[in-house]
Short mmCIF file of C-alpha atoms in Angstrom, two decimals:
data_model
loop_
_atom_site.label_atom_id
_atom_site.label_comp_id
_atom_site.label_asym_id
_atom_site.label_seq_id
_atom_site.Cartn_x
_atom_site.Cartn_y
_atom_site.Cartn_z
CA MET A 1 -88.07 286.91 211.65
CA SER A 2 -85.14 284.59 210.87
CA SER A 3 -81.62 285.37 211.78
CA SER A 4 -80.69 285.22 208.08
CA SER A 5 -83.19 287.79 207.33
CA VAL A 6 -81.79 289.97 209.98
CA HIS A 7 -78.27 289.81 208.47
CA ALA A 8 -79.50 290.26 205.01
CA GLY A 9 -81.27 293.47 206.20
CA SER A 10 -78.10 294.96 207.86
CA GLY A 11 -76.20 295.15 204.47
CA GLY A 12 -72.76 294.27 205.84
CA PRO A 13 -70.34 291.38 205.14
CA LEU A 14 -72.29 289.05 207.29
CA ALA A 15 -75.33 289.87 205.24
CA ARG A 16 -73.46 289.05 202.02
CA GLN A 17 -72.14 285.79 203.63
CA ALA A 18 -75.72 284.95 204.59
CA ALA A 19 -77.13 285.60 201.00
CA TRP A 20 -74.38 283.43 199.49
CA LEU A 21 -75.20 280.63 201.97
CA GLU A 22 -78.99 280.75 201.12
CA THR A 23 -78.17 280.45 197.43
CA TYR A 24 -75.35 277.91 197.58
CA ARG A 25 -76.09 274.48 196.04
CA PHE A 26 -73.84 271.39 196.15
CA GLY A 27 -72.97 270.10 192.63
CA LEU A 28 -70.04 269.09 190.48
CA ARG A 29 -67.66 271.80 189.54
CA VAL A 30 -64.94 271.30 186.92
CA SER A 31 -61.96 273.45 186.85
CA GLN A 32 -58.59 273.38 184.75
CA ARG A 33 -55.32 273.29 186.38
CA GLY A 34 -52.26 274.07 184.17
CA SER A 35 -48.64 274.72 184.86
CA VAL A 36 -45.96 277.04 183.79
CA THR A 37 -43.64 275.55 181.20
CA ALA A 38 -41.45 278.64 180.40
CA VAL A 39 -41.25 282.11 181.86
CA GLY A 40 -39.07 285.16 180.97
CA ASP A 41 -39.02 288.69 179.61
CA GLY A 42 -42.49 289.25 180.87
CA ILE A 43 -44.09 286.25 179.02
CA ALA A 44 -45.12 282.83 180.37
CA TRP A 45 -45.90 279.73 178.50
CA ILE A 46 -48.47 277.58 180.27
CA GLY A 47 -49.46 274.03 179.39
CA GLY A 48 -52.75 272.04 180.31
CA LEU A 49 -55.25 274.81 179.99
CA PRO A 50 -57.25 274.00 176.81
CA GLY A 51 -60.27 275.92 177.84
CA ALA A 52 -58.40 279.31 178.29
CA ALA A 53 -59.50 282.08 175.91
CA ILE A 54 -57.94 285.21 174.75
CA ASP A 55 -58.00 288.11 177.33
CA ASP A 56 -58.65 285.68 180.29
CA ILE A 57 -56.88 286.32 183.49
CA LEU A 58 -54.63 283.57 184.77
CA GLN A 59 -53.88 283.16 188.39
CA PHE A 60 -50.71 281.46 189.48
CA ALA A 61 -50.23 279.55 192.56
CA ASP A 62 -47.46 282.07 193.84
CA GLY A 63 -49.67 285.01 193.55
CA SER A 64 -48.43 286.25 189.98
CA GLN A 65 -51.11 287.26 187.47
CA ALA A 66 -51.09 287.23 183.70
CA LEU A 67 -53.40 287.90 180.73
CA VAL A 68 -53.71 285.41 177.91
CA PHE A 69 -52.48 286.88 174.91
CA ASP A 70 -51.88 283.95 172.48
CA LEU A 71 -53.14 280.51 171.91
CA THR A 72 -51.43 277.41 170.39
CA PRO A 73 -52.71 273.75 170.15
CA ASP A 74 -50.60 272.96 173.02
CA HIS A 75 -49.72 276.04 175.10
CA VAL A 76 -51.17 279.30 176.18
CA GLY A 77 -49.00 282.44 175.87
CA ALA A 78 -49.60 285.07 178.51
CA VAL A 79 -48.16 288.53 179.38
CA LEU A 80 -47.46 288.86 183.03
CA LEU A 81 -49.24 291.70 184.80
CA GLN A 82 -47.83 290.70 188.34
CA GLN A 83 -44.69 288.69 188.94
CA THR A 84 -43.28 287.44 192.24
CA GLU A 85 -39.68 285.99 192.52
CA ALA A 86 -41.11 282.54 193.29
CA LEU A 87 -42.56 282.25 189.73
CA THR A 88 -40.86 279.53 187.88
CA ALA A 89 -41.45 276.52 185.53
CA GLY A 90 -44.00 274.08 187.10
CA THR A 91 -46.10 276.79 189.05
CA GLN A 92 -49.73 275.74 189.08
CA VAL A 93 -52.06 278.03 187.08
CA ARG A 94 -55.75 278.38 186.91
CA VAL A 95 -58.17 280.53 184.75
CA ALA A 96 -59.85 283.33 186.81
CA ARG A 97 -62.75 283.54 184.33
CA GLN A 98 -63.03 287.25 184.59
CA ARG A 99 -62.11 290.23 182.20
CA LEU A 100 -59.46 292.56 183.03
CA GLY A 101 -60.80 295.96 184.40
CA ILE A 102 -59.81 298.84 186.54
CA PRO A 103 -61.61 300.72 189.50
CA VAL A 104 -62.88 304.05 188.27
CA GLY A 105 -64.51 307.15 189.68
CA ASP A 106 -63.87 310.63 191.22
CA ALA A 107 -61.51 309.19 193.68
CA LEU A 108 -59.04 308.81 191.00
CA LEU A 109 -58.74 312.48 190.50
CA GLY A 110 -55.41 313.72 191.83
CA ARG A 111 -53.86 310.35 191.95
CA VAL A 112 -51.02 308.38 190.28
CA ILE A 113 -51.95 304.85 189.52
CA ASP A 114 -50.62 301.99 187.40
CA PRO A 115 -52.60 300.30 184.73
CA LEU A 116 -54.15 297.91 187.18
CA GLY A 117 -55.48 300.79 189.48
CA GLN A 118 -52.74 300.21 192.15
CA PRO A 119 -51.62 303.65 193.80
CA LEU A 120 -48.09 304.67 192.90
CA ASP A 121 -48.18 307.91 194.84
CA GLY A 122 -47.66 306.53 198.47
CA ARG A 123 -51.30 306.99 199.50
CA PRO A 124 -54.16 304.53 200.28
CA ALA A 125 -55.72 302.75 197.48
CA PRO A 126 -58.49 305.02 195.85
CA GLN A 127 -61.93 304.14 197.11
CA CYS A 128 -63.74 303.56 193.76
CA THR A 129 -67.26 302.24 193.66
CA ALA A 130 -67.30 301.48 189.97
CA HIS A 131 -65.41 299.25 187.77
CA GLN A 132 -64.46 299.50 183.96
CA ARG A 133 -63.26 297.03 181.56
CA LEU A 134 -60.01 297.95 179.90
CA GLU A 135 -61.12 296.32 176.62
CA ALA A 136 -64.40 297.69 175.43
CA ALA A 137 -66.17 298.32 172.28
CA SER A 138 -66.27 302.00 170.96
CA PRO A 139 -69.67 303.73 171.06
CA PRO A 140 -72.00 302.95 168.08
CA ILE A 141 -72.56 305.59 165.41
CA ILE A 142 -76.17 306.39 166.74
CA ALA A 143 -74.71 307.16 170.09
CA ARG A 144 -72.30 309.82 168.68
CA ASP A 145 -72.76 313.34 167.85
CA PHE A 146 -70.82 315.79 165.79
CA VAL A 147 -67.89 317.69 167.37
CA LYS A 148 -69.38 321.11 168.14
CA GLN A 149 -67.76 322.46 171.14
CA PRO A 150 -64.14 323.95 171.26
CA LEU A 151 -61.55 322.64 173.45
CA TYR A 152 -59.09 325.26 174.12
CA THR A 153 -55.42 324.32 174.61
CA GLY A 154 -54.18 327.80 175.54
CA ASN A 155 -51.72 327.68 172.55
CA LYS A 156 -52.03 330.60 170.06
CA ILE A 157 -51.42 328.34 166.88
CA LEU A 158 -53.67 325.51 167.95
CA ASP A 159 -56.59 327.65 169.07
CA THR A 160 -56.54 329.76 166.05
CA LEU A 161 -55.10 327.79 162.97
CA ILE A 162 -55.49 324.18 164.10
CA PRO A 163 -58.49 324.14 166.46
CA ILE A 164 -59.53 321.26 168.46
CA GLY A 165 -62.95 320.12 169.33
CA LYS A 166 -64.29 318.21 172.35
CA GLY A 167 -64.39 314.62 171.23
CA GLN A 168 -61.70 315.03 168.56
CA ARG A 169 -58.51 312.78 168.07
CA GLN A 170 -55.60 315.11 167.43
CA LEU A 171 -52.17 313.50 166.83
CA ILE A 172 -49.08 315.39 168.03
CA VAL A 173 -46.16 314.10 165.96
CA GLY A 174 -42.43 315.07 165.75
CA ASP A 175 -39.01 314.10 166.62
CA GLU A 176 -37.88 313.74 170.28
CA GLY A 177 -37.05 316.80 172.11
CA LEU A 178 -39.19 319.17 170.02
CA GLY A 179 -41.78 319.86 172.61
CA ARG A 180 -44.55 317.19 172.02
CA SER A 181 -45.21 316.61 175.62
CA ALA A 182 -45.01 320.16 176.58
CA LEU A 183 -48.00 320.83 174.12
CA ALA A 184 -50.02 318.27 175.70
CA ILE A 185 -49.16 319.38 179.37
CA ASP A 186 -49.95 322.97 178.41
CA ALA A 187 -53.46 321.64 177.20
CA VAL A 188 -54.01 319.88 180.30
CA ILE A 189 -53.09 322.90 182.54
CA ASN A 190 -55.51 325.07 180.47
CA GLN A 191 -58.36 323.05 181.50
CA ARG A 192 -58.42 324.44 184.94
CA ASP A 193 -61.87 325.62 185.85
CA GLN A 194 -63.10 324.37 182.50
CA ALA A 195 -65.02 321.27 183.84
CA VAL A 196 -62.80 319.02 181.81
CA GLU A 197 -61.48 315.76 183.68
CA CYS A 198 -58.07 314.90 182.49
CA VAL A 199 -56.13 311.53 182.13
CA TYR A 200 -52.36 311.68 181.38
CA VAL A 201 -50.94 308.29 180.48
CA LEU A 202 -47.28 307.84 180.58
CA ILE A 203 -46.03 304.81 178.69
CA GLY A 204 -42.49 303.24 178.95
CA GLN A 205 -41.02 306.70 180.14
CA LYS A 206 -37.96 307.11 182.34
CA ARG A 207 -38.72 307.56 186.08
CA SER A 208 -37.14 311.21 185.99
CA THR A 209 -39.65 312.00 183.11
CA VAL A 210 -42.57 310.60 185.02
CA VAL A 211 -41.62 312.63 188.25
CA ASN A 212 -41.15 315.93 186.21
CA THR A 213 -44.54 315.50 184.60
CA ILE A 214 -46.39 314.88 187.92
CA GLU A 215 -44.50 317.73 189.64
CA LEU A 216 -45.29 320.22 186.66
CA LEU A 217 -49.15 319.13 186.95
CA ARG A 218 -49.06 319.70 190.62
CA HIS A 219 -47.24 323.08 190.48
CA TYR A 220 -49.76 324.46 188.20
CA GLY A 221 -52.68 323.11 189.92
CA ALA A 222 -53.67 320.72 187.28
CA LEU A 223 -53.13 317.40 189.28
CA ALA A 224 -56.45 318.08 191.26
CA TYR A 225 -58.46 317.34 188.14
CA THR A 226 -56.14 314.87 186.51
CA THR A 227 -55.51 311.13 186.99
CA VAL A 228 -51.85 310.15 185.86
CA VAL A 229 -51.58 306.49 184.65
CA VAL A 230 -47.98 305.36 184.77
CA ALA A 231 -46.33 302.25 183.33
CA GLU A 232 -42.62 303.45 183.49
CA ALA A 233 -39.83 301.76 181.30
CA SER A 234 -38.96 299.34 184.10
CA ALA A 235 -42.48 298.03 184.18
CA LEU A 236 -43.46 294.69 182.85
CA PRO A 237 -44.19 294.97 179.04
CA GLY A 238 -47.72 293.75 179.70
CA LEU A 239 -48.63 296.81 182.00
CA GLN A 240 -46.81 299.15 179.33
CA HIS A 241 -49.32 297.64 176.68
CA LEU A 242 -52.34 298.00 178.87
CA ALA A 243 -51.57 301.58 180.07
CA PRO A 244 -53.47 303.42 177.35
CA PHE A 245 -56.37 301.16 177.64
CA ALA A 246 -56.62 301.96 181.44
CA GLY A 247 -56.40 305.73 180.85
CA CYS A 248 -59.05 305.27 178.15
CA ALA A 249 -61.27 303.28 180.56
CA ILE A 250 -61.04 305.90 183.22
CA ALA A 251 -61.92 308.62 180.93
CA GLU A 252 -64.71 306.76 179.19
CA TYR A 253 -66.46 306.33 182.83
CA TRP A 254 -66.66 309.95 183.13
CA MET A 255 -67.72 310.45 179.34
CA ASN A 256 -70.53 307.98 179.79
CA ARG A 257 -71.77 310.06 182.70
CA GLY A 258 -71.95 313.22 180.55
CA ARG A 259 -68.84 314.79 181.43
CA ASP A 260 -65.95 316.20 179.16
CA THR A 261 -62.70 314.52 179.42
CA LEU A 262 -59.26 314.96 177.80
CA VAL A 263 -56.80 311.97 177.71
CA VAL A 264 -53.08 312.26 176.63
CA TYR A 265 -51.27 309.07 175.46
CA ASP A 266 -47.61 309.88 175.76
CA ASP A 267 -46.61 308.13 173.75
CA LEU A 268 -48.01 305.59 171.25
CA SER A 269 -44.59 304.89 169.60
CA THR A 270 -43.30 303.42 172.83
CA HIS A 271 -46.55 301.57 172.93
CA ALA A 272 -46.07 300.19 169.39
CA ARG A 273 -42.67 299.11 170.11
CA THR A 274 -43.82 297.20 173.34
CA TYR A 275 -46.52 295.43 171.43
CA ARG A 276 -43.86 294.55 168.87
CA GLU A 277 -41.66 293.10 171.47
CA LEU A 278 -44.47 291.00 173.05
CA SER A 279 -45.76 289.78 169.64
CA LEU A 280 -42.13 288.63 168.77
CA LEU A 281 -41.67 286.87 172.24
CA LEU A 282 -44.92 285.10 171.55
CA ARG A 283 -43.66 284.06 168.08
CA ARG A 284 -46.28 285.76 166.11
CA PRO A 285 -45.36 286.38 162.39
CA PRO A 286 -43.60 289.77 162.01
CA GLY A 287 -44.88 292.27 159.26
CA ARG A 288 -43.50 295.65 158.14
CA GLU A 289 -40.73 296.77 160.46
CA ALA A 290 -41.19 293.61 162.39
CA TYR A 291 -44.64 294.88 163.77
CA PRO A 292 -47.26 292.47 164.00
CA GLY A 293 -50.03 292.71 161.47
CA ASP A 294 -52.72 293.96 163.89
CA VAL A 295 -50.78 296.87 165.39
CA PHE A 296 -53.01 299.20 163.40
CA SER A 297 -56.36 297.72 164.81
CA VAL A 298 -54.82 297.98 168.36
CA HIS A 299 -54.46 301.61 168.01
CA ALA A 300 -57.69 301.90 166.11
CA LYS A 301 -59.68 300.25 168.84
CA LEU A 302 -58.00 302.50 171.45
CA LEU A 303 -58.66 305.73 169.61
CA GLU A 304 -62.14 304.89 168.27
CA ARG A 305 -63.40 305.08 172.00
CA SER A 306 -62.71 308.77 171.92
CA THR A 307 -65.90 310.73 170.63
CA CYS A 308 -68.58 313.15 171.50
CA LEU A 309 -71.73 311.43 172.59
CA ALA A 310 -75.16 312.60 171.56
CA ALA A 311 -77.60 314.09 174.10
CA ALA A 312 -79.34 310.82 174.33
CA SER A 313 -76.30 309.07 175.38
CA GLY A 314 -75.35 311.65 178.10
CA ASN A 315 -73.70 314.18 175.97
CA GLY A 316 -70.21 313.53 177.36
CA SER A 317 -66.98 313.69 175.31
CA MET A 318 -63.59 312.26 175.36
CA THR A 319 -60.83 314.27 173.47
CA ALA A 320 -57.57 312.38 172.88
CA LEU A 321 -54.16 313.66 172.27
CA PRO A 322 -51.91 310.87 171.30
CA ILE A 323 -48.31 311.49 170.85
CA VAL A 324 -46.10 309.74 168.38
CA GLU A 325 -42.36 310.10 167.52
CA THR A 326 -40.78 310.45 164.23
CA ASN A 327 -37.27 309.70 163.23
CA GLN A 328 -35.33 312.51 161.40
CA GLY A 329 -38.66 314.22 160.80
CA GLU A 330 -39.95 311.02 158.67
CA ILE A 331 -43.61 311.64 158.89
CA ALA A 332 -44.25 308.75 156.43
CA ALA A 333 -42.89 306.09 158.66
CA TYR A 334 -45.19 303.07 159.54
CA ILE A 335 -46.60 304.05 162.93
CA PRO A 336 -46.96 307.73 162.33
CA THR A 337 -48.92 307.18 159.11
CA ASN A 338 -51.10 304.59 160.74
CA LEU A 339 -51.92 307.03 163.49
CA ILE A 340 -52.47 309.90 161.04
CA SER A 341 -55.02 307.83 159.11
CA ILE A 342 -56.94 306.98 162.40
CA THR A 343 -56.97 310.46 164.07
CA ASP A 344 -58.83 313.58 163.00
CA GLY A 345 -55.71 315.67 162.28
CA GLN A 346 -52.12 316.20 163.42
CA VAL A 347 -50.06 318.76 164.91
CA TYR A 348 -46.44 318.46 163.21
CA LEU A 349 -43.28 319.74 165.22
CA ASP A 350 -40.45 320.51 162.91
CA ALA A 351 -36.88 320.34 163.96
CA GLY A 352 -36.00 323.10 161.53
CA LEU A 353 -38.28 325.66 163.26
CA PHE A 354 -37.01 324.49 166.49
CA ASP A 355 -33.36 325.10 165.59
CA ALA A 356 -34.55 328.57 164.29
CA GLY A 357 -35.71 329.55 167.86
CA LEU A 358 -39.46 329.16 167.03
CA ARG A 359 -41.44 327.78 169.93
CA PRO A 360 -43.55 325.97 169.64
CA ALA A 361 -42.08 324.60 166.57
CA ILE A 362 -45.31 323.79 164.93
CA ASP A 363 -45.22 323.46 161.15
CA ILE A 364 -48.40 325.07 160.12
CA GLY A 365 -48.18 323.75 156.50
CA LYS A 366 -47.99 320.08 157.68
CA SER A 367 -50.42 320.37 160.41
CA VAL A 368 -54.23 320.13 160.06
CA SER A 369 -57.46 319.83 161.95
CA ARG A 370 -60.20 318.07 159.81
CA ILE A 371 -63.06 318.70 162.07
CA GLY A 372 -62.00 321.26 164.75
CA GLY A 373 -63.15 324.04 162.53
CA ALA A 374 -66.76 323.16 163.05
CA ALA A 375 -66.21 323.54 166.77
CA GLN A 376 -64.35 326.72 166.72
CA HIS A 377 -65.98 329.95 168.00
CA PRO A 378 -67.19 331.88 164.92
CA ARG A 379 -65.48 335.07 165.93
CA ILE A 380 -62.06 333.49 166.32
CA LYS A 381 -62.74 331.36 163.19
CA ALA A 382 -63.39 334.57 161.07
CA GLU A 383 -60.33 336.47 162.43
CA ALA A 384 -58.02 333.37 162.21
CA GLY A 385 -59.10 332.86 158.48
CA ARG A 386 -57.86 336.38 157.53
CA MET A 387 -54.73 335.97 159.46
CA LYS A 388 -54.09 332.60 157.84
CA LEU A 389 -54.24 334.15 154.36
CA ASP A 390 -51.62 336.65 155.42
CA TYR A 391 -49.44 334.01 156.59
CA GLN A 392 -49.68 331.59 153.59
CA GLN A 393 -48.85 334.56 151.36
CA PHE A 394 -45.80 335.38 153.49
CA LEU A 395 -44.64 331.74 153.19
CA GLU A 396 -44.83 331.98 149.44
CA LEU A 397 -43.16 335.30 149.37
CA GLU A 398 -40.41 334.62 151.70
CA VAL A 399 -38.96 332.15 149.16
CA PHE A 400 -38.13 334.99 146.92
CA THR A 401 -36.23 337.04 149.64
CA ARG A 402 -33.68 334.16 149.65
CA PHE A 403 -32.44 335.10 146.26
CA GLY A 404 -32.00 338.66 147.08
CA ALA A 405 -34.48 339.59 144.53
CA ARG A 406 -35.90 343.48 144.66
CA LEU A 407 -39.23 343.41 146.04
CA GLU A 408 -42.17 345.70 145.36
CA PRO A 409 -43.52 347.85 148.29
CA ALA A 410 -46.55 345.73 148.67
CA MET A 411 -44.42 342.47 148.83
CA GLU A 412 -42.13 344.02 151.34
CA LYS A 413 -45.26 344.97 153.44
CA ALA A 414 -46.48 341.57 153.24
CA ILE A 415 -43.17 340.05 154.28
CA ARG A 416 -42.76 342.48 157.08
CA ARG A 417 -46.29 341.61 158.37
CA GLY A 418 -45.36 337.88 157.99
CA HIS A 419 -42.30 338.25 160.14
CA LEU A 420 -44.32 340.11 162.81
CA LEU A 421 -46.96 337.36 162.78
CA ARG A 422 -44.27 334.78 163.18
CA ALA A 423 -43.03 336.68 166.25
CA VAL A 424 -46.40 336.92 167.57
CA LEU A 425 -47.12 333.18 167.31
CA LYS A 426 -44.10 332.55 169.60
CA GLN A 427 -45.16 331.24 172.94
CA ASP A 428 -43.33 330.10 176.06
CA ARG A 429 -44.24 326.68 177.28
CA LEU A 430 -46.50 326.34 180.56
CA HIS A 431 -48.01 329.68 179.79
CA PRO A 432 -51.41 328.71 178.19
CA LEU A 433 -53.49 331.68 177.18
CA PRO A 434 -57.33 332.27 177.40
CA ALA A 435 -59.58 332.33 174.36
CA ARG A 436 -60.36 335.98 175.00
CA PHE A 437 -56.64 336.87 174.47
CA GLN A 438 -56.61 334.82 171.18
CA LEU A 439 -59.35 336.93 169.79
CA ALA A 440 -57.74 340.16 171.11
CA TRP A 441 -54.42 339.59 169.24
CA LEU A 442 -56.26 338.47 166.14
CA VAL A 443 -58.27 341.55 165.82
CA ALA A 444 -55.21 343.66 166.52
CA PHE A 445 -53.15 342.00 163.85
CA ASN A 446 -55.89 341.94 161.17
CA ASP A 447 -56.51 345.71 161.63
CA GLY A 448 -52.81 346.55 161.50
CA LEU A 449 -52.69 347.87 165.06
CA LEU A 450 -49.48 345.96 165.58
CA ASP A 451 -47.76 346.85 162.17
CA ASP A 452 -45.63 349.49 163.67
CA VAL A 453 -44.35 347.20 166.48
CA ASP A 454 -40.77 345.81 166.06
CA PRO A 455 -41.02 341.94 166.09
CA GLU A 456 -38.35 342.13 168.93
CA GLN A 457 -40.88 344.02 171.08
CA VAL A 458 -43.94 342.34 170.15
CA GLY A 459 -43.74 340.09 173.23
CA GLN A 460 -43.89 342.95 175.65
CA VAL A 461 -46.81 344.45 173.55
CA LEU A 462 -48.57 341.25 174.08
CA GLN A 463 -47.97 340.85 177.58
CA SER A 464 -49.32 344.45 178.18
CA LEU A 465 -52.38 343.58 176.11
CA ALA A 466 -52.97 340.50 178.22
CA ARG A 467 -52.97 342.69 181.45
CA GLN A 468 -55.26 345.30 180.08
CA LEU A 469 -57.64 342.33 178.81
CA ALA A 470 -57.69 340.76 182.17
CA ASP A 471 -59.23 343.85 183.62
CA SER A 472 -61.91 344.10 180.97
CA GLU A 473 -65.25 342.43 180.55
CA LEU A 474 -65.13 341.99 176.83
CA ALA A 475 -66.19 338.44 175.85
CA LEU A 476 -65.81 336.37 172.64
CA ASP A 477 -69.58 337.48 171.68
CA THR A 478 -68.75 341.26 172.21
CA PRO A 479 -69.22 343.16 168.95
CA ARG A 480 -66.09 343.71 167.04
CA ASP A 481 -66.31 347.52 167.04
CA ASP A 482 -66.04 347.20 170.87
CA TRP A 483 -63.09 345.18 170.72
CA LEU A 484 -61.55 347.51 168.30
CA ALA A 485 -62.33 350.46 170.39
CA ALA A 486 -60.64 348.83 173.40
CA LEU A 487 -57.58 347.76 171.39
CA HIS A 488 -57.15 351.40 170.12
CA ARG A 489 -57.09 352.52 173.72
CA TRP A 490 -54.74 349.82 174.89
CA LEU A 491 -52.14 349.79 172.40
CA PRO A 492 -51.35 353.37 172.02
CA ALA A 493 -51.35 353.51 175.89
CA ARG A 494 -48.54 351.00 175.87
CA SER A 495 -46.64 352.88 173.23
CA ALA A 496 -46.56 356.15 175.27
CA GLU A 497 -45.65 354.09 178.43
CA ASP A 498 -42.68 352.36 176.70
CA GLY A 499 -41.64 355.39 174.69
CA THR A 500 -41.99 353.53 171.36
#
């Protein structure tokens, strides 16, 4: 037995070196060497690389790294991914001939990384055995399946009136400070023990926001099943642009292995502004609001990768919650309308409701879930349908009360129930609720068991109901009569206890 065979059988670094030597052949190799002609603002212009292609990785002699983003007859425009202080005009550049990817696998759970997979949490680099390309084609139609399983967010309004299914893309849209990120964090926290791996992507956020988000996830035990991808505001623009694609690639790896994933993009408005900045620096022609013409396709390519796979393709799913910011509630602005047309529905947060003290400030009239109803549990769907009719009737009648008109008893009752329902739908942040509780309060409301409750006291009633429900064995599939019998026992008991 030769020595090379012995090394090859050992499987170590020497074996790999021996295998490489056995296959090595002398021959003419041609490589291009360019040089930096200009650098600044996260952009580098390179001359002397006529063979470079879009999305090629460039290695600089000083150790910097860049991604080819634009091609002209004389120069290559690249966005910097890593930059040293030694990078300057004249630095030698070569094409690495490889595509940009990120290490993926279960080792990323509980970790905070940058879009290139480098750890940001002070711990050693995650030991991942697989690699996933950041840019990849979305699954073909034959590999997809209908959205058929619910993904519960723990929010009363979302889980009943605007349901989300696994594999759905649901946009969260609203002005800054109305609780968009809080909704997404609640959804992540609610996935504990639900066998859903989560990825939270923070794009261009302040460091204080990044730290708060990570600490919230850690405090509520959600970091253990979550990977946080961070490209904060001080990061290179190229990293901010790649951050959502890195998060998508991580979730895509799990989805392709038959697992359910949830990915949050916080937020795509900042991502669009970063892409506009890069495009203007690269002298691309501006379009509407100075955005490049392909900003729509960039977001479409990203969100189209979220889907529910068919059984033959592994039966995994990737649910996406992209967040987008509006200005003064202008939902018809360029980027929000683009994303609304790409996604399967939107959750709209209204500043007027927020100022009126309604939390979460979800405008039910402007929010919609186009496909989530197919995934909703039939019992919750039936009860929510009855409740929604009452609420819509209330919204129509509420207009008359503004004129001081005298109302009939039936209208007064409908308005009273509407005010009660509005109080029921209030919910504190970071308190996601289980699906059984959603069904419990729906049944109680639809059967009038809450009609005599003062809206100011309904919060206490629901807390008592949640405690009673936690000790019961009622399930979503339990017959409705059993639910009613239990609710009749629990709610009068609460009334006697509180003396109401």
